[in-house]
mmCIF file of C-alpha atoms in Angstrom:
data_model
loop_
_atom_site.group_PDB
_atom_site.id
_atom_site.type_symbol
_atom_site.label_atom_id
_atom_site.label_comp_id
_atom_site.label_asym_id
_atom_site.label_seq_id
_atom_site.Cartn_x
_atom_site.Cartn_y
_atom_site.Cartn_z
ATOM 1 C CA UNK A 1 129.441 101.652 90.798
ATOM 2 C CA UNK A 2 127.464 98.606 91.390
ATOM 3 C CA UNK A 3 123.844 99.459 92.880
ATOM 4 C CA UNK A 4 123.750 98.459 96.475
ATOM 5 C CA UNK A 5 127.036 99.239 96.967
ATOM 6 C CA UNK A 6 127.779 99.330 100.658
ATOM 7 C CA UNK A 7 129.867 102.142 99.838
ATOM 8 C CA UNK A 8 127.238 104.040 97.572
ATOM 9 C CA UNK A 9 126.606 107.705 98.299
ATOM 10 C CA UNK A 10 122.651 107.892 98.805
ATOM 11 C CA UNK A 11 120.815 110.899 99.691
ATOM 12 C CA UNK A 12 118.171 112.139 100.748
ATOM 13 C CA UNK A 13 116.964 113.313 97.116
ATOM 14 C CA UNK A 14 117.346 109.178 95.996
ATOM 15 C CA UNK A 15 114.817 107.955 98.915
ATOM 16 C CA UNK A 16 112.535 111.200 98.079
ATOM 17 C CA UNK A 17 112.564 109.759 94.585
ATOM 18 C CA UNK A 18 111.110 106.566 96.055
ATOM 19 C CA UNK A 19 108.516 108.519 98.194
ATOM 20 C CA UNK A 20 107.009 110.498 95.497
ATOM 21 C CA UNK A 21 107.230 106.745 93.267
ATOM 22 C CA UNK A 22 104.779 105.207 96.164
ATOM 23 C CA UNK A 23 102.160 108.539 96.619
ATOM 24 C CA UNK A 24 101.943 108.255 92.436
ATOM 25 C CA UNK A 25 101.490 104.608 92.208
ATOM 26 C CA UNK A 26 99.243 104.065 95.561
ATOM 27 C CA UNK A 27 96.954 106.611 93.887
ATOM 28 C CA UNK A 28 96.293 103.984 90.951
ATOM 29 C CA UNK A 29 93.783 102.505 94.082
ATOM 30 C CA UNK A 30 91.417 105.261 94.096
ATOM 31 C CA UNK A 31 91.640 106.280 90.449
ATOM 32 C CA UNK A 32 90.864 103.292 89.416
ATOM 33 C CA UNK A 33 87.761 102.598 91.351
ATOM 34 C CA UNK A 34 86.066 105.511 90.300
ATOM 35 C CA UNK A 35 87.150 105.547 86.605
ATOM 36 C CA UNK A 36 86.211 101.884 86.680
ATOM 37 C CA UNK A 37 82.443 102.835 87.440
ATOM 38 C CA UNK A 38 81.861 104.358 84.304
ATOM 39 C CA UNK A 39 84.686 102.960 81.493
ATOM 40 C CA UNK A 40 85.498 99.376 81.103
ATOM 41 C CA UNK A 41 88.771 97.982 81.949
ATOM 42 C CA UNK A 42 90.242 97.694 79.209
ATOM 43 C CA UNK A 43 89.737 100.923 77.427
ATOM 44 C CA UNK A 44 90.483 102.356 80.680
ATOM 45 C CA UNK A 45 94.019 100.817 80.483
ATOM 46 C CA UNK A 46 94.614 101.887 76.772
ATOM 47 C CA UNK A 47 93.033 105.242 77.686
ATOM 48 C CA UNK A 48 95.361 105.895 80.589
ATOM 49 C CA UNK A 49 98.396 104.646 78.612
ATOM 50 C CA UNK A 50 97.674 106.479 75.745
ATOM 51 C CA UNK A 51 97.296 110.063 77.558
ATOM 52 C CA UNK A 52 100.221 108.800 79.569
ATOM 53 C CA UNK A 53 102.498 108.621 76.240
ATOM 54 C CA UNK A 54 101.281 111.649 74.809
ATOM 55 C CA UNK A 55 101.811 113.645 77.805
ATOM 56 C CA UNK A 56 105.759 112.253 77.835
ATOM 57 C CA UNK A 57 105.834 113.110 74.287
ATOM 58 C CA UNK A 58 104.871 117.134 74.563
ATOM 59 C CA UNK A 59 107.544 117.215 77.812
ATOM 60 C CA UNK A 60 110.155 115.104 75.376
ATOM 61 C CA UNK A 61 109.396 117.348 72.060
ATOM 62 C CA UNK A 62 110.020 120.519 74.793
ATOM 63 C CA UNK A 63 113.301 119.162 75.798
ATOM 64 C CA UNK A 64 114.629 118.256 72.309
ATOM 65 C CA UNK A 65 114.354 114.687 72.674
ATOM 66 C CA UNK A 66 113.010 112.037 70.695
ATOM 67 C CA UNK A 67 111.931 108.457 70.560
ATOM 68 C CA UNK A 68 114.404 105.677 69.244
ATOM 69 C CA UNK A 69 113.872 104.755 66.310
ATOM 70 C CA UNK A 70 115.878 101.411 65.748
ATOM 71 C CA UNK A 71 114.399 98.118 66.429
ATOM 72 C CA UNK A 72 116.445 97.424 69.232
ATOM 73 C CA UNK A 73 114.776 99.484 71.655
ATOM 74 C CA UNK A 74 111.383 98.903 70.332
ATOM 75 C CA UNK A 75 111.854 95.426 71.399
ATOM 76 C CA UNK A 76 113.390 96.412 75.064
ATOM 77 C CA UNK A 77 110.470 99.075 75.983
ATOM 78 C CA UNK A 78 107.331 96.442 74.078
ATOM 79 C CA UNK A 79 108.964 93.033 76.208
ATOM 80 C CA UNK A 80 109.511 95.469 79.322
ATOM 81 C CA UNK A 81 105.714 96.941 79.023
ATOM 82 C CA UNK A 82 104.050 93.484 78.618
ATOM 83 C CA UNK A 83 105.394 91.995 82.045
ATOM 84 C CA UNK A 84 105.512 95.242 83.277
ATOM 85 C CA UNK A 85 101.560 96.356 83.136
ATOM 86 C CA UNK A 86 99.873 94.325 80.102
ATOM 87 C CA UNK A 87 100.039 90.454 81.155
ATOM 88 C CA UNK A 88 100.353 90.807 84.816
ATOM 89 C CA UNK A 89 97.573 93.629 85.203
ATOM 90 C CA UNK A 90 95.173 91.343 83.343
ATOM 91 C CA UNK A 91 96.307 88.220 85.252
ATOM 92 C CA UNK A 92 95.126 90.226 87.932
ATOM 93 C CA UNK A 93 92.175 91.874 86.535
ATOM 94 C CA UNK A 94 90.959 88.448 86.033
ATOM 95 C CA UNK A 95 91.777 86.882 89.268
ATOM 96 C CA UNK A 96 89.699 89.832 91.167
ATOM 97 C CA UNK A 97 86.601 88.140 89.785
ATOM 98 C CA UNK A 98 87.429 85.356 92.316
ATOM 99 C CA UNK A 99 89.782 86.720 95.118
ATOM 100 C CA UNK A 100 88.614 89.611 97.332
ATOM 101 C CA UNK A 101 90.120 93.130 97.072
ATOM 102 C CA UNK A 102 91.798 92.650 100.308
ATOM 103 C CA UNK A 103 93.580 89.477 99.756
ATOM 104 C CA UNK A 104 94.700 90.345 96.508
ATOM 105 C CA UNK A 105 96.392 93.671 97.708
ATOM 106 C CA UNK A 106 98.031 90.927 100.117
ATOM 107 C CA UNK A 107 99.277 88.490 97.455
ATOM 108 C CA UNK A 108 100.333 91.180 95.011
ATOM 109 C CA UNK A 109 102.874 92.680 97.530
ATOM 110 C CA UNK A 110 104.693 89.741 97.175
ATOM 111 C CA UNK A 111 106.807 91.449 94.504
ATOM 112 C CA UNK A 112 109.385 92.349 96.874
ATOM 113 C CA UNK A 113 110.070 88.649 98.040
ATOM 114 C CA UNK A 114 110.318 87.656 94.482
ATOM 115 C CA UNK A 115 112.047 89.900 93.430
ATOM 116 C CA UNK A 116 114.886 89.161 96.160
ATOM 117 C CA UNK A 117 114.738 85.124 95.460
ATOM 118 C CA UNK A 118 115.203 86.051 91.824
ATOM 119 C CA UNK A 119 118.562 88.150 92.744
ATOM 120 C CA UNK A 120 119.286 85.764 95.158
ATOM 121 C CA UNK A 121 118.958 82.558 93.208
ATOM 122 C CA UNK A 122 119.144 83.210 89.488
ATOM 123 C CA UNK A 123 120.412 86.994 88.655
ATOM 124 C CA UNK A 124 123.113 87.895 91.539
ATOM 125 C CA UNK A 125 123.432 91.164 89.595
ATOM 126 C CA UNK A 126 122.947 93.367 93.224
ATOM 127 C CA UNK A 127 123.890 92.166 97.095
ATOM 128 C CA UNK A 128 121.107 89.917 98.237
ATOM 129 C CA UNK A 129 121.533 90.422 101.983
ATOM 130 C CA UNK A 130 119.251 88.880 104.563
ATOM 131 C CA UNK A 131 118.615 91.954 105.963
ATOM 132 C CA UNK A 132 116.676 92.895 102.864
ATOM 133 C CA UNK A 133 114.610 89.664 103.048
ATOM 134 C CA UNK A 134 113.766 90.567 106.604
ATOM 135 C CA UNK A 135 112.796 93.871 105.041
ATOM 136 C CA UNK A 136 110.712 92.259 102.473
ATOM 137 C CA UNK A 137 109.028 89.970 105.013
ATOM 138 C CA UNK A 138 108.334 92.854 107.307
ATOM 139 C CA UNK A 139 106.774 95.029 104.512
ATOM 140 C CA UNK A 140 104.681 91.593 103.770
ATOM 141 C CA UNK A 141 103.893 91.709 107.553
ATOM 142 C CA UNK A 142 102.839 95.124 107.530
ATOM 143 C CA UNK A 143 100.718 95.067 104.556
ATOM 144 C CA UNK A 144 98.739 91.833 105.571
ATOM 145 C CA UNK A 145 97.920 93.776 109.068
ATOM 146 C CA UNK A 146 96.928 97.218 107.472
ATOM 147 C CA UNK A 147 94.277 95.120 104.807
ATOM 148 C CA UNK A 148 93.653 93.234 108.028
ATOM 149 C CA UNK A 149 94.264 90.324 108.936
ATOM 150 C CA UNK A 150 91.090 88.143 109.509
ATOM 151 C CA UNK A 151 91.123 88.919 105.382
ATOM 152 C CA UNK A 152 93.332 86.131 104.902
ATOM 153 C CA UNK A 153 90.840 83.821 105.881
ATOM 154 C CA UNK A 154 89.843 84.335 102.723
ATOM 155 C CA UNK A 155 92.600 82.677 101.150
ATOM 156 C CA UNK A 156 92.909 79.577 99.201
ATOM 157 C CA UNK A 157 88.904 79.603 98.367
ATOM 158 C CA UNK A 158 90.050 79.792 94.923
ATOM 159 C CA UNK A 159 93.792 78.503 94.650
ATOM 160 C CA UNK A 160 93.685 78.736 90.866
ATOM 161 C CA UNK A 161 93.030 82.472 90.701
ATOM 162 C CA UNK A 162 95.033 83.152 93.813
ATOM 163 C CA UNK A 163 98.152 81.589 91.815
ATOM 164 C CA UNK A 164 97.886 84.052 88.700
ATOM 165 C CA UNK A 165 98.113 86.647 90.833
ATOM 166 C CA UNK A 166 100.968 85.272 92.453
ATOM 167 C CA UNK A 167 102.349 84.781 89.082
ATOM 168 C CA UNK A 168 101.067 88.192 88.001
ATOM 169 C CA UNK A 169 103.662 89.632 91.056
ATOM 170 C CA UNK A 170 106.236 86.944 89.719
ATOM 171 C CA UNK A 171 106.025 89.067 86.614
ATOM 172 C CA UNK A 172 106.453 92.251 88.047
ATOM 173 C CA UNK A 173 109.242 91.159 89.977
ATOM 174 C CA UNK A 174 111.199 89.926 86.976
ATOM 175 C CA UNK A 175 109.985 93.446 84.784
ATOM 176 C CA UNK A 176 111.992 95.028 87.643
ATOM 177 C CA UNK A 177 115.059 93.131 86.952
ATOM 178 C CA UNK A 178 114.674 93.710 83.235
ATOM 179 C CA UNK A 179 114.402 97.293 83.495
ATOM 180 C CA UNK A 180 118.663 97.623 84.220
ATOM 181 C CA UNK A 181 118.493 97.028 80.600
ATOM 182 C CA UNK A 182 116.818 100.179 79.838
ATOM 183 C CA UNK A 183 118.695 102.327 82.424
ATOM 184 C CA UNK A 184 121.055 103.330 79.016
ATOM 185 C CA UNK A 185 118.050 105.974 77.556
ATOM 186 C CA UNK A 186 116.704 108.793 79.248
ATOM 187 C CA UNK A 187 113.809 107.290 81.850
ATOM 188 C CA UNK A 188 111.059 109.508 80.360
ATOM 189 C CA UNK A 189 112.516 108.229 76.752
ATOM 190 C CA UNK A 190 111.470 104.213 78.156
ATOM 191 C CA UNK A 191 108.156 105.380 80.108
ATOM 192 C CA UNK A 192 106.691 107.210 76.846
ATOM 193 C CA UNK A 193 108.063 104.531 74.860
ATOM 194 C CA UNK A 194 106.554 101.607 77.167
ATOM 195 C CA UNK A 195 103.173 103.131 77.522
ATOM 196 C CA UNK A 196 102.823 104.324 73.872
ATOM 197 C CA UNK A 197 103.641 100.502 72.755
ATOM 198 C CA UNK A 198 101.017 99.519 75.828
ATOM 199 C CA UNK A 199 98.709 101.927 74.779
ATOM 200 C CA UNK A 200 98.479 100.846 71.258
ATOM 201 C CA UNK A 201 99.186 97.296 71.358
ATOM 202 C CA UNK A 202 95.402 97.371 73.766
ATOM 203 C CA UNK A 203 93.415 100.074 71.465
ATOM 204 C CA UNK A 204 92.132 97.518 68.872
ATOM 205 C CA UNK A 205 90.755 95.230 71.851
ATOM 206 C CA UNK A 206 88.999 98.621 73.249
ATOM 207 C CA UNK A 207 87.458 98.996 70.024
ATOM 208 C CA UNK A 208 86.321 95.376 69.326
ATOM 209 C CA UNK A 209 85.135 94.684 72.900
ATOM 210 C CA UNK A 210 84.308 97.569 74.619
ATOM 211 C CA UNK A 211 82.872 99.868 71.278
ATOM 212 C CA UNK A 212 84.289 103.303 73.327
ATOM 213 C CA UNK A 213 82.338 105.499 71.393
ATOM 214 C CA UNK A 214 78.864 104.197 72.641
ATOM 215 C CA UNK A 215 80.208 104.886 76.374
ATOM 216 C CA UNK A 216 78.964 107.488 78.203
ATOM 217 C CA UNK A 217 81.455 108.051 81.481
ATOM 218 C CA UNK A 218 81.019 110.668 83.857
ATOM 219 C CA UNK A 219 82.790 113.404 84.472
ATOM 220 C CA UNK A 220 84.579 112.122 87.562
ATOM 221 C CA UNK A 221 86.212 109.402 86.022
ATOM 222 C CA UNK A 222 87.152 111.480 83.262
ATOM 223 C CA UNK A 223 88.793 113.106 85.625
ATOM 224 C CA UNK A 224 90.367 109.996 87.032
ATOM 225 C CA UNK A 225 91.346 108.725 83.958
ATOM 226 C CA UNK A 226 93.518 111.630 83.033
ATOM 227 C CA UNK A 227 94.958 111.778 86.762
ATOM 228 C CA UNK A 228 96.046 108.043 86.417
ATOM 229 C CA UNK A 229 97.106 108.681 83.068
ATOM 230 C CA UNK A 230 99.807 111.920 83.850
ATOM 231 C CA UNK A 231 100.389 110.957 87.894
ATOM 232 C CA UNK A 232 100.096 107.369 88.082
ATOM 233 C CA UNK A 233 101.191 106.524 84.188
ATOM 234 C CA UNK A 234 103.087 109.158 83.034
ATOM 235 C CA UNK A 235 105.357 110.471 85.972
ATOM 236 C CA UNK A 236 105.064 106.661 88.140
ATOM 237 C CA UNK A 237 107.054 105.030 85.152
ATOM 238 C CA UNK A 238 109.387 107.876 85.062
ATOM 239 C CA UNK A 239 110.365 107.374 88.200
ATOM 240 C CA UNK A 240 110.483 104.396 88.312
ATOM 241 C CA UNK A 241 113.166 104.157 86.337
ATOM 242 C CA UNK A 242 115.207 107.050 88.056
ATOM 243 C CA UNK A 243 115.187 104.820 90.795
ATOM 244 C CA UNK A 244 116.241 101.617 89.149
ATOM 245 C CA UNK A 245 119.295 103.452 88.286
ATOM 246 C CA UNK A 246 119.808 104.941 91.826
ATOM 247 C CA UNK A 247 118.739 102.871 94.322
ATOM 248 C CA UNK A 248 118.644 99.437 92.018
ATOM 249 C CA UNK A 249 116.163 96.322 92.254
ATOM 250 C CA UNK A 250 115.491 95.439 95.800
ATOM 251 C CA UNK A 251 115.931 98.984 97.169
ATOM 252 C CA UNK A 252 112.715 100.283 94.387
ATOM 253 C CA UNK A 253 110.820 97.349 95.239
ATOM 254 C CA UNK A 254 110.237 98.795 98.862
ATOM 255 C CA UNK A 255 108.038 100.908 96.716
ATOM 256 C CA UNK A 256 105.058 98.478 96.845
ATOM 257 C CA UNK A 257 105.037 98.240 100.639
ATOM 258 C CA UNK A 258 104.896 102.023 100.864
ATOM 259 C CA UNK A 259 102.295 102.305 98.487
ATOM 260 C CA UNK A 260 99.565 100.910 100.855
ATOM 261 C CA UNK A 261 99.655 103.075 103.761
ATOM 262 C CA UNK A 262 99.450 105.910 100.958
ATOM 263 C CA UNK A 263 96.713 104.354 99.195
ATOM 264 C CA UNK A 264 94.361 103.780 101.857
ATOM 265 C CA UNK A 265 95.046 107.736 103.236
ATOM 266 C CA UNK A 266 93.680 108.212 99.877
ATOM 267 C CA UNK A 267 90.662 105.793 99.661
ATOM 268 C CA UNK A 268 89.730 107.608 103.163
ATOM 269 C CA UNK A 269 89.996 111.344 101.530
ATOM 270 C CA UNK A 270 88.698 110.686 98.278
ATOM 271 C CA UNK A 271 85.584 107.660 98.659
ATOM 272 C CA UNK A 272 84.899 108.118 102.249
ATOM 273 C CA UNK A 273 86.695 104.435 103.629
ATOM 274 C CA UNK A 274 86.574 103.974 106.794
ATOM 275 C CA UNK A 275 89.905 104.450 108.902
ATOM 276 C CA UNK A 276 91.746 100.320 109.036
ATOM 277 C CA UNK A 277 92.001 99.854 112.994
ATOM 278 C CA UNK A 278 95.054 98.555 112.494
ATOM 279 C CA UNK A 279 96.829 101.140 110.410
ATOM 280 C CA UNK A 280 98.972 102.353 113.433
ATOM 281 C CA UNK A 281 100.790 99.104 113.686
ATOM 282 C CA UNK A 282 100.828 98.085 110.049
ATOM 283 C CA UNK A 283 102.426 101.245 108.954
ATOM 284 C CA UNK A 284 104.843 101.048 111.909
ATOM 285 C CA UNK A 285 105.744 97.503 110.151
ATOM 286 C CA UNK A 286 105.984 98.571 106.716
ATOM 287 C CA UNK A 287 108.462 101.738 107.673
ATOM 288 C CA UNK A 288 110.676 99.308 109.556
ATOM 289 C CA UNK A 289 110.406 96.675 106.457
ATOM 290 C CA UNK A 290 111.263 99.356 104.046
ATOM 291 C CA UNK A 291 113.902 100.777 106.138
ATOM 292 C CA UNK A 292 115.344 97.480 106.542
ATOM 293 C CA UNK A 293 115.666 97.026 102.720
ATOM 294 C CA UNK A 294 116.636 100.200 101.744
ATOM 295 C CA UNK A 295 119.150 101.475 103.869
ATOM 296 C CA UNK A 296 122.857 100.774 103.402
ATOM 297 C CA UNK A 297 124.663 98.415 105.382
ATOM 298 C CA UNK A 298 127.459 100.819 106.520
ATOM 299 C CA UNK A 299 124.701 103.124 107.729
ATOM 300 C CA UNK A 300 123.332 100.803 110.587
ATOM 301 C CA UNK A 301 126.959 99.821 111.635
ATOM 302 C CA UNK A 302 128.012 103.840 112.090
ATOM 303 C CA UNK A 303 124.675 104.206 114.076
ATOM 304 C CA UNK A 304 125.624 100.677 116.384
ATOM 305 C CA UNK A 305 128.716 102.102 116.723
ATOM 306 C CA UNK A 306 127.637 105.386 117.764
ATOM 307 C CA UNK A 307 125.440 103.981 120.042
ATOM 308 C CA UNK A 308 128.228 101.650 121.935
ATOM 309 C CA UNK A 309 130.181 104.858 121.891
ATOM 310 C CA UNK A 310 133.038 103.522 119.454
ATOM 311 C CA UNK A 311 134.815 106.428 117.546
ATOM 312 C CA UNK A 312 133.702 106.243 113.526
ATOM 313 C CA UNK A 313 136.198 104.040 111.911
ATOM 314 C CA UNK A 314 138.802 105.994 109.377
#
């Protein structure tokens, strides 16, 4: 059956699937400020990847699975990973040298809107309604308010490093659209493939640049770093692509919306961030952008009709 079929069975386990993909990935915000305090970037990245994989691989070995080992999938899970997590989170990485925190959380939920222009313009492999780009504008909406908005003031002081992280979301978009290719193996086969090739490809780097061994990180981001790595790594990418293969494209990218209401509940438990005064309103956006993109077509008619007081068709 074609994902985004208006006809598609969805229930409420699918959209719980997407739920529990936002609360692992929004924790990536906290986690990563507090590792990042102690561990440089990029051994944190081949760090988390690395515990990621080898956490997959002790859950795979348990279940009498194993990794491919033809060259065919090597090549699908090392070309998803890179514009997946490697290229665009050091686009990104980069850019934040430049571009405040806020209005880069703004410009990388973008992802959505790509992702539908992509399907829209180039792919057509999924129903590109308009409702879902109202969705996706919405969730933009919401997102920009929550951050707040007198943060995009801030915009265009550096155009250059604003535009690789729009290309950085660009990137994720299109790793979203490659992933349908993978949805053939077992999803925790492709996320402890992905992250082991990730993992790896960065280790050298961590060596060279960042000499691990002379580090000396605390015990909270220790902590942090194994969190990320099993939530945020490990189970996030497994989900992930559950949901690719349930709910398709433009339904998992309402993901990235969700994931900033969730990560700012967390900044305010865990480091003590003060409460957005907005947060009322943007979340109230973001829940009607994601329901906009997420739910089926069919559903809203029944629920007009319903409310006109027609009998349900058939």
């Amino acid at each position: 059956m074609p994902h985004d079929d208006p006809h598609a069975r969805r229930g409420w386990r699918d959209y719980g699937l997407l739920l529990a993909l936002a609360c692992c990935w929004s924790s990536t915000y906290p986690l990563t400020k507090i590792g990042l305090g102690s561990i440089p970037p990029v051994t944190f990245i081949s760090a988390r990847s690395l515990i990621a994989a080898g956490f997959l691989l002790v859950i795979l070995r348990a279940r009498g699975l194993r990794l491919p080992t033809d060259g065919k999938a090597w090549k699908l899970f090392a070309f998803q990973q890179t514009i997946n997590s490697t290229i665009p989170f050091l686009m990104i990485t980069w850019a934040q040298q430049y571009v405040a925190a806020a209005p880069t959380v703004v410009l990388a939920s973008t992802t959505p809107i790509f992702a539908f222009l992509i399907t829209w313009a180039v792919t057509r492999h999924e129903p590109a309604t308009p409702l879902k780009l109202i969705g996706a504008i919405l969730g933009l909406a919401g997102t920009a308010v929550t951050i707040g908005l007198d943060t995009l003031g801030g915009l265009s002081s550096n155009l250059f490093a604003e535009m690789v992280i729009l290309i950085a979301t660009v990137s994720f978009a299109c790793a979203t659209i490659f992933g349908l290719k993978l949805t053939d193996y077992d999803p925790m086969v492709v996320a402890a493939g992905s992250l082991l090739f990730g993992g790896t490809v960065l280790l050298p780097l961590a060596l060279i640049v960042d000499h691990p061994w002379t580090l000396r990180p605390t015990a909270e981001a220790l902590v942090a770093i194994a969190a990320m790595g099993i939530f945020s790594s490990a189970f996030g990418l497994m989900l992930f692509y559950m949901c690719l293969t349930r709910l398709g494209t433009l339904t998992t990218n309402a993901q990235g919306y969700l994931r900033i209401p969730i990560g700012v509940g967390l900044s305010v438990l865990l480091l003590g961030e003060p409460v957005p005064p907005n947060l009322a309103l943007g979340l109230i956006l973001v829940m009607a952008g994601v329901a906009a993109m997420t739910i089926p077509r069919d559903h809203y008619r029944k629920w007009i009709e319903r409310l006109r007081g027609k009998p349900k068709a058939g």
